Coordinates of C-alpha atoms and ligand atoms in Angstrom, one line a residue:
X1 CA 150.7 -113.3 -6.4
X2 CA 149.2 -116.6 -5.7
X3 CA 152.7 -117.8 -4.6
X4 CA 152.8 -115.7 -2.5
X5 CA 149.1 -115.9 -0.8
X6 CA 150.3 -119.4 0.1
X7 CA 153.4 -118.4 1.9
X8 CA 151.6 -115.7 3.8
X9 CA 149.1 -118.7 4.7
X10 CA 152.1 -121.1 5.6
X11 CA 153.5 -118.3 7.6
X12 CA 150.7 -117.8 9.5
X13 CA 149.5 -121.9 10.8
X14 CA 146.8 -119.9 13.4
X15 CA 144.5 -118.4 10.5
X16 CA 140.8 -120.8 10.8
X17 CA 139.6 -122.7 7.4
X18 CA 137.8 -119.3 6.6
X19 CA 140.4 -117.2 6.7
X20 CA 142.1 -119.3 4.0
X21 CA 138.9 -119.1 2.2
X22 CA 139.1 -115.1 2.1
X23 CA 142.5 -114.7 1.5
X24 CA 142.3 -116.9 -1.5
X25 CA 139.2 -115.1 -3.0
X26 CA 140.8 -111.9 -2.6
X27 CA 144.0 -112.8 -4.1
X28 CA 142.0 -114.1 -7.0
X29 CA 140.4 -111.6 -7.4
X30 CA 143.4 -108.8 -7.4
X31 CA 144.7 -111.3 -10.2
X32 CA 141.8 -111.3 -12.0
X33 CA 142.2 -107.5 -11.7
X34 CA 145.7 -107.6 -12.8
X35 CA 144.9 -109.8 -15.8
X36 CA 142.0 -107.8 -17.3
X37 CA 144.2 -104.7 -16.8
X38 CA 147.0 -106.9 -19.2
X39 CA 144.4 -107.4 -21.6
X40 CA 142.9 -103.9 -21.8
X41 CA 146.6 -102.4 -22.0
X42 CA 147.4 -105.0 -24.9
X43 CA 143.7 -103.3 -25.9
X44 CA 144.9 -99.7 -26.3
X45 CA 148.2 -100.0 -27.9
X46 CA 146.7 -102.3 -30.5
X47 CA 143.7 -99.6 -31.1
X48 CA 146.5 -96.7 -31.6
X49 CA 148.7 -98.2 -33.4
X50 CA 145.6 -99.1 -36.4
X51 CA 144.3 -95.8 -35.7
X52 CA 148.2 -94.0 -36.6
X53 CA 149.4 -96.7 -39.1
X54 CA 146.2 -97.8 -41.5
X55 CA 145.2 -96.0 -44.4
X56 CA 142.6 -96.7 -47.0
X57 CA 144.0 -99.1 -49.7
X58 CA 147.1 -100.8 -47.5
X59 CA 148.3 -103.7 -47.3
X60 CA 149.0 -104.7 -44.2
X61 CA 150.7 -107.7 -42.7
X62 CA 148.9 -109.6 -39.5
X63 CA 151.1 -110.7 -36.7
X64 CA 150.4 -113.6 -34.2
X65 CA 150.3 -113.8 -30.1
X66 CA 147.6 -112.4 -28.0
X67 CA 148.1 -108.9 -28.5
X68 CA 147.7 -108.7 -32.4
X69 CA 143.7 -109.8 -31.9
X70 CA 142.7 -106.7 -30.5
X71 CA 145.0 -104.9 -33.7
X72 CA 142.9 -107.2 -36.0
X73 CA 139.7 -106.3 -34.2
X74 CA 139.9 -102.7 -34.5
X75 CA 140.9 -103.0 -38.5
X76 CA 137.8 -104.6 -38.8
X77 CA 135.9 -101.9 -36.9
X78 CA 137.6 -99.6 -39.0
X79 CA 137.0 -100.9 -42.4
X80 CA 133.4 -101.4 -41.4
X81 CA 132.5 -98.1 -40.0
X82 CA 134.6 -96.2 -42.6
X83 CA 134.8 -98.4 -45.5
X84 CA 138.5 -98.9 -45.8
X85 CA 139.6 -101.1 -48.2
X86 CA 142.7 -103.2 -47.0
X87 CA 144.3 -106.4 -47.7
X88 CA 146.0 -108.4 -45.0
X89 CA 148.6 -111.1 -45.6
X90 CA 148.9 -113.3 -42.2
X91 CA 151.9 -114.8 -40.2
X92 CA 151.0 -117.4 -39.2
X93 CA 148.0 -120.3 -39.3
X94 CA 146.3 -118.2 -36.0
X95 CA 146.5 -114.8 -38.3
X96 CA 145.1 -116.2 -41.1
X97 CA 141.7 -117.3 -38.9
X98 CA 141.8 -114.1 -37.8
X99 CA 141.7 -112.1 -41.0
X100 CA 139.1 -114.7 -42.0
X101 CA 136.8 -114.7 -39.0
X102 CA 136.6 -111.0 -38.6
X103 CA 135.6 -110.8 -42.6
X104 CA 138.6 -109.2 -43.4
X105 CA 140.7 -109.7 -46.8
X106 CA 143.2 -112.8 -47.3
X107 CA 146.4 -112.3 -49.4
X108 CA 149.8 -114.1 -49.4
X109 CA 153.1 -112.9 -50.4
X110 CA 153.1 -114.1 -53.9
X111 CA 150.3 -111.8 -54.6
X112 CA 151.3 -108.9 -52.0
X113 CA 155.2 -109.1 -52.0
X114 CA 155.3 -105.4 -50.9
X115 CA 153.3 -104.3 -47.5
X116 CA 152.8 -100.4 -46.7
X117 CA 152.5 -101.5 -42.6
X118 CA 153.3 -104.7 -40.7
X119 CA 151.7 -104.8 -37.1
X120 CA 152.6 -107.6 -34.4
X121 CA 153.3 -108.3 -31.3
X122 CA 156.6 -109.1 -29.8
X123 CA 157.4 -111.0 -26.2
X124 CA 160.2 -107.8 -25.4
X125 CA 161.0 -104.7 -26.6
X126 CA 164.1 -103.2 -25.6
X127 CA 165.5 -99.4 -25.8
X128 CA 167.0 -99.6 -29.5
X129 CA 163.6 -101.4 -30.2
X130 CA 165.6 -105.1 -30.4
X131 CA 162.8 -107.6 -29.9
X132 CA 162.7 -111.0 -28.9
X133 CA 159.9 -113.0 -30.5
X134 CA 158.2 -116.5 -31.4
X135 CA 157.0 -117.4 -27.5
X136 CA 154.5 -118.7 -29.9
X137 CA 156.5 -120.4 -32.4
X138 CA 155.8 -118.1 -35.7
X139 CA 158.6 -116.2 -36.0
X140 CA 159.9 -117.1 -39.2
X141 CA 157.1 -116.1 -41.1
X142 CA 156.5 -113.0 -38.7
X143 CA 160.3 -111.6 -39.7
X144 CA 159.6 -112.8 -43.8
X145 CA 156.0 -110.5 -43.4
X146 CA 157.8 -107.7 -41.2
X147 CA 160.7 -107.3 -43.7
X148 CA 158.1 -107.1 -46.9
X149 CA 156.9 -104.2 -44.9
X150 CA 157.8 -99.9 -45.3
X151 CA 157.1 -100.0 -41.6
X152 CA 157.2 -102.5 -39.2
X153 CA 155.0 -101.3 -35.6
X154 CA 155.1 -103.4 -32.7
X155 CA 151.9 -103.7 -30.0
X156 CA 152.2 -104.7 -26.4
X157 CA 151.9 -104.5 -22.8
X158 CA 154.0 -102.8 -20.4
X159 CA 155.4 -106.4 -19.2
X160 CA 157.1 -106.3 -22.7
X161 CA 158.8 -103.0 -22.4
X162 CA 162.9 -103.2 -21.2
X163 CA 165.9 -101.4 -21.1
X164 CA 167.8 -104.3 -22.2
X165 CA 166.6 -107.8 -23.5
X166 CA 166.2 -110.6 -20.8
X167 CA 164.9 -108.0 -18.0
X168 CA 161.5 -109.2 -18.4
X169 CA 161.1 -112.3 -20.4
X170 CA 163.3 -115.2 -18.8
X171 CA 162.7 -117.9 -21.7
X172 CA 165.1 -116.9 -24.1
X173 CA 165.7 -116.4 -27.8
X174 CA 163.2 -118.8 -29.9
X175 CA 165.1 -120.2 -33.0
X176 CA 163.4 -121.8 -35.7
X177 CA 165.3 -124.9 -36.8
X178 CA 165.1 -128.0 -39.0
X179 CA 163.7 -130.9 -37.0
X180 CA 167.0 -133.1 -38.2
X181 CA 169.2 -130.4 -37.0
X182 CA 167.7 -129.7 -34.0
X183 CA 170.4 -131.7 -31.8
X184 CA 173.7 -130.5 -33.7
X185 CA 172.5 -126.8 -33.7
X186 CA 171.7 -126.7 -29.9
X187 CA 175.1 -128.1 -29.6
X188 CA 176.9 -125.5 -31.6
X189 CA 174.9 -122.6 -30.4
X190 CA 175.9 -123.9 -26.1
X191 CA 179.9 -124.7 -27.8
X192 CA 180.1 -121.5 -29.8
X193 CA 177.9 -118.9 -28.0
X194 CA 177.8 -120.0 -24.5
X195 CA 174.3 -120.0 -22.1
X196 CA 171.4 -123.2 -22.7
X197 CA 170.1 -124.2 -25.8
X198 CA 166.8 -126.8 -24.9
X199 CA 164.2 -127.7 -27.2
X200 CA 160.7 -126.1 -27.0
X201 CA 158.3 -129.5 -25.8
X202 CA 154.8 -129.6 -26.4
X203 CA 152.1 -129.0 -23.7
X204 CA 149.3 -131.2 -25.1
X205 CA 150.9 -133.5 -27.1
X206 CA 153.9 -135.8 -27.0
X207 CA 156.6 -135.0 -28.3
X208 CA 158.2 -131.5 -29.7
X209 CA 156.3 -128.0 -30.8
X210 CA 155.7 -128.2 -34.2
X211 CA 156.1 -124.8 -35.8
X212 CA 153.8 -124.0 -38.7
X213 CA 156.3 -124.6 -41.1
X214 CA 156.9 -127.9 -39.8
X215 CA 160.1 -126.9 -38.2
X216 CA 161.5 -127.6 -33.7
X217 CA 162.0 -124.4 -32.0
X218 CA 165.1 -124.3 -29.8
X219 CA 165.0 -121.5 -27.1
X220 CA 168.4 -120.7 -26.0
X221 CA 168.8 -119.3 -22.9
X222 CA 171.6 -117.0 -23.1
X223 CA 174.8 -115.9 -20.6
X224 CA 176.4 -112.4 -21.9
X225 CA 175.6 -110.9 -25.3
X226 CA 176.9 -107.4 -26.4
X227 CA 176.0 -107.0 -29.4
X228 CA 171.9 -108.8 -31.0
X229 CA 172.9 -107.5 -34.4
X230 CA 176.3 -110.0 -34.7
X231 CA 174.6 -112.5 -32.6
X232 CA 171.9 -113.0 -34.7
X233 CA 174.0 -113.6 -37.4
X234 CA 176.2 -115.9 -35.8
X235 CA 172.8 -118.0 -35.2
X236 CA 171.8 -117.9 -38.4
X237 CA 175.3 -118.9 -39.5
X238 CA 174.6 -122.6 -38.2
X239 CA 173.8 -124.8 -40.9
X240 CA 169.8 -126.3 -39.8
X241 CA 168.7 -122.8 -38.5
X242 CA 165.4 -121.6 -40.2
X243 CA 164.9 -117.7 -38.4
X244 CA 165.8 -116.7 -35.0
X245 CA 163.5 -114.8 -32.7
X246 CA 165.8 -111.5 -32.8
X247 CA 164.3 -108.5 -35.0
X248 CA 167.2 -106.0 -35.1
X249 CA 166.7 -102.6 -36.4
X250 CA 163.6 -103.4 -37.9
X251 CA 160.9 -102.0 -36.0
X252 CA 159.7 -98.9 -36.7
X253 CA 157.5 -97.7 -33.7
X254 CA 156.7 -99.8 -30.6
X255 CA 153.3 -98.8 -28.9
X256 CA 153.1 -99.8 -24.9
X257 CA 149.5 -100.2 -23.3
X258 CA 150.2 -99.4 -20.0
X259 CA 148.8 -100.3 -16.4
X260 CA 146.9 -97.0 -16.3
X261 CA 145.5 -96.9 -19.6
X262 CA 148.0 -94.6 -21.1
X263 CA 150.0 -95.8 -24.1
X264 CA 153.5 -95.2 -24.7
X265 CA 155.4 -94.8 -27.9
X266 CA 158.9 -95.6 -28.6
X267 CA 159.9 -94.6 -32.0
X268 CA 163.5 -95.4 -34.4
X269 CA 165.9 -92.5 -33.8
X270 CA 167.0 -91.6 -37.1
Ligands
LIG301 O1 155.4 -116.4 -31.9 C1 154.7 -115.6 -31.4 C2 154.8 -114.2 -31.7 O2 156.2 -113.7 -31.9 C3 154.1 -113.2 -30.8 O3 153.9 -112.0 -31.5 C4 154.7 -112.9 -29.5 O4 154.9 -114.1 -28.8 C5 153.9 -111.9 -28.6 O5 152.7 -112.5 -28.3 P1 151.6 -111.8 -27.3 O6 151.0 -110.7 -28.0 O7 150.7 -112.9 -27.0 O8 152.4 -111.4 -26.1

């Protein structure tokens, strides 16, 4: 949006400095308006899907991202105004600050190896509820917590919601890999599957992201794909790959907040 605010102002050298002024203000505004509406659709699918999925006595495994906050924020109001009991085992070093600031209970796997839910996010979602995750680095542990779970529900936007994968999100397929591997497995992946395989650099530090396991995360960028199932195999074939960002046929139910407030549901056809 702000892109293009600046090419309406190149376009148009006659506008006066105040012009400038108000067309900036009310393009930050409208997104300003268009980010709080992202947050409070994030909001309402998050809300429904701990309204419909948690029970008194679950166990229930905490995704990571942006979304899963307003899931953890609502088990908390939840167990508070109605006493649940639950115990949550995180994903990842963000969930498990989560769980613990909002007061709720901390397990691990070793002590919880079986979950009755696992909630998280997911960077897209599309029709046979294939996701692409770990724009944040955590999915290894996210797909080790979601596959300890009877059902797996995803929460998210309607930026997240595709027909097929690579409509919306452009970055590709995050894989988790050894950091002495990194190299030879982008190599194979580009020689045996095609598309661009890059290493995931850090913002604020020097060097590579760091996942939480200590591991690089290559996102590979990919050309043609038919079918996520065999591809995701092939990845995980290459000797030095941890987890790749693909969940196939493992969610469960995928809630959408969208622009309107409405949330919709996409559900596992049996
Ligand atoms: O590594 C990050 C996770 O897979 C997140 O669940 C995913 O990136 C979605 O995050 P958000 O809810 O912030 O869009």
């Amino acid at each position: 949006m702000l892109r293009q605010a600046c090419k309406i102002l190149n376009a148009k050298q006659q506008f006066s400095f105040s012009h400038y002024k108000q067309t900036f203000e009310l393009y930050s505004r409208l997104f300003s308006i268009n980010m709080n509406q992202v947050e409070e659709s994030k909001k309402a699918a998050a809300y429904k899907a701990v309204d419909n999925h948690v029970c008194d006595n679950y166990s229930i495994g905490i995704g990571s991202g942006s979304t899963i906050v307003y899931a953890v924020e609502r088990l908390a109001e939840r167990v508070r105004k109605e006493g649940l009991k639950v115990v949550c085992v995180p994903t990842s070093f963000q969930a498990r600050q989560l769980i613990i600031t909002n007061g709720l209970t901390l397990s691990d796997l070793e002590r919880t190896p079986e979950l009755d839910v696992a909630i998280d996010g997911a960077d897209e979602v599309d029709e046979n509820l294939t996701l692409i995750k770990g724009g944040g680095g955590c999915q290894t542990q996210e797909k080790i917590v979601a596959s300890a779970a009877k059902c797996f529900i995803v929460v998210a936007d309607y930026r997240k919601d595709s027909r097929s994968l690579g409509e919306q999100w452009a970055r590709g397929v995050p894989i988790e890999v050894l950091p002495l591997a990194y190299a030879s497995v982008a190599r194979k992946l580009q020689k045996m599957l095609g598309g661009k395989a890059e290493l995931r650099m850090a913002k604020n530090k020097a060097g590579p992201v760091v996942t939480d396991n200590g591991g690089f995360v290559i996102d590979w960028v990919w050309e043609k794909v038919g079918d996520w199932q065999q591809t995701n195999t092939q990845i995980k074939m290459i000797p030095g790959v941890v987890e790749t960002g693909l969940f196939v046929g493992m969610t469960y139910k995928a809630y959408f907040g969208n622009a309107d407030g409405t949330v919709s549901e996409r559900q596992k056809r049996d």
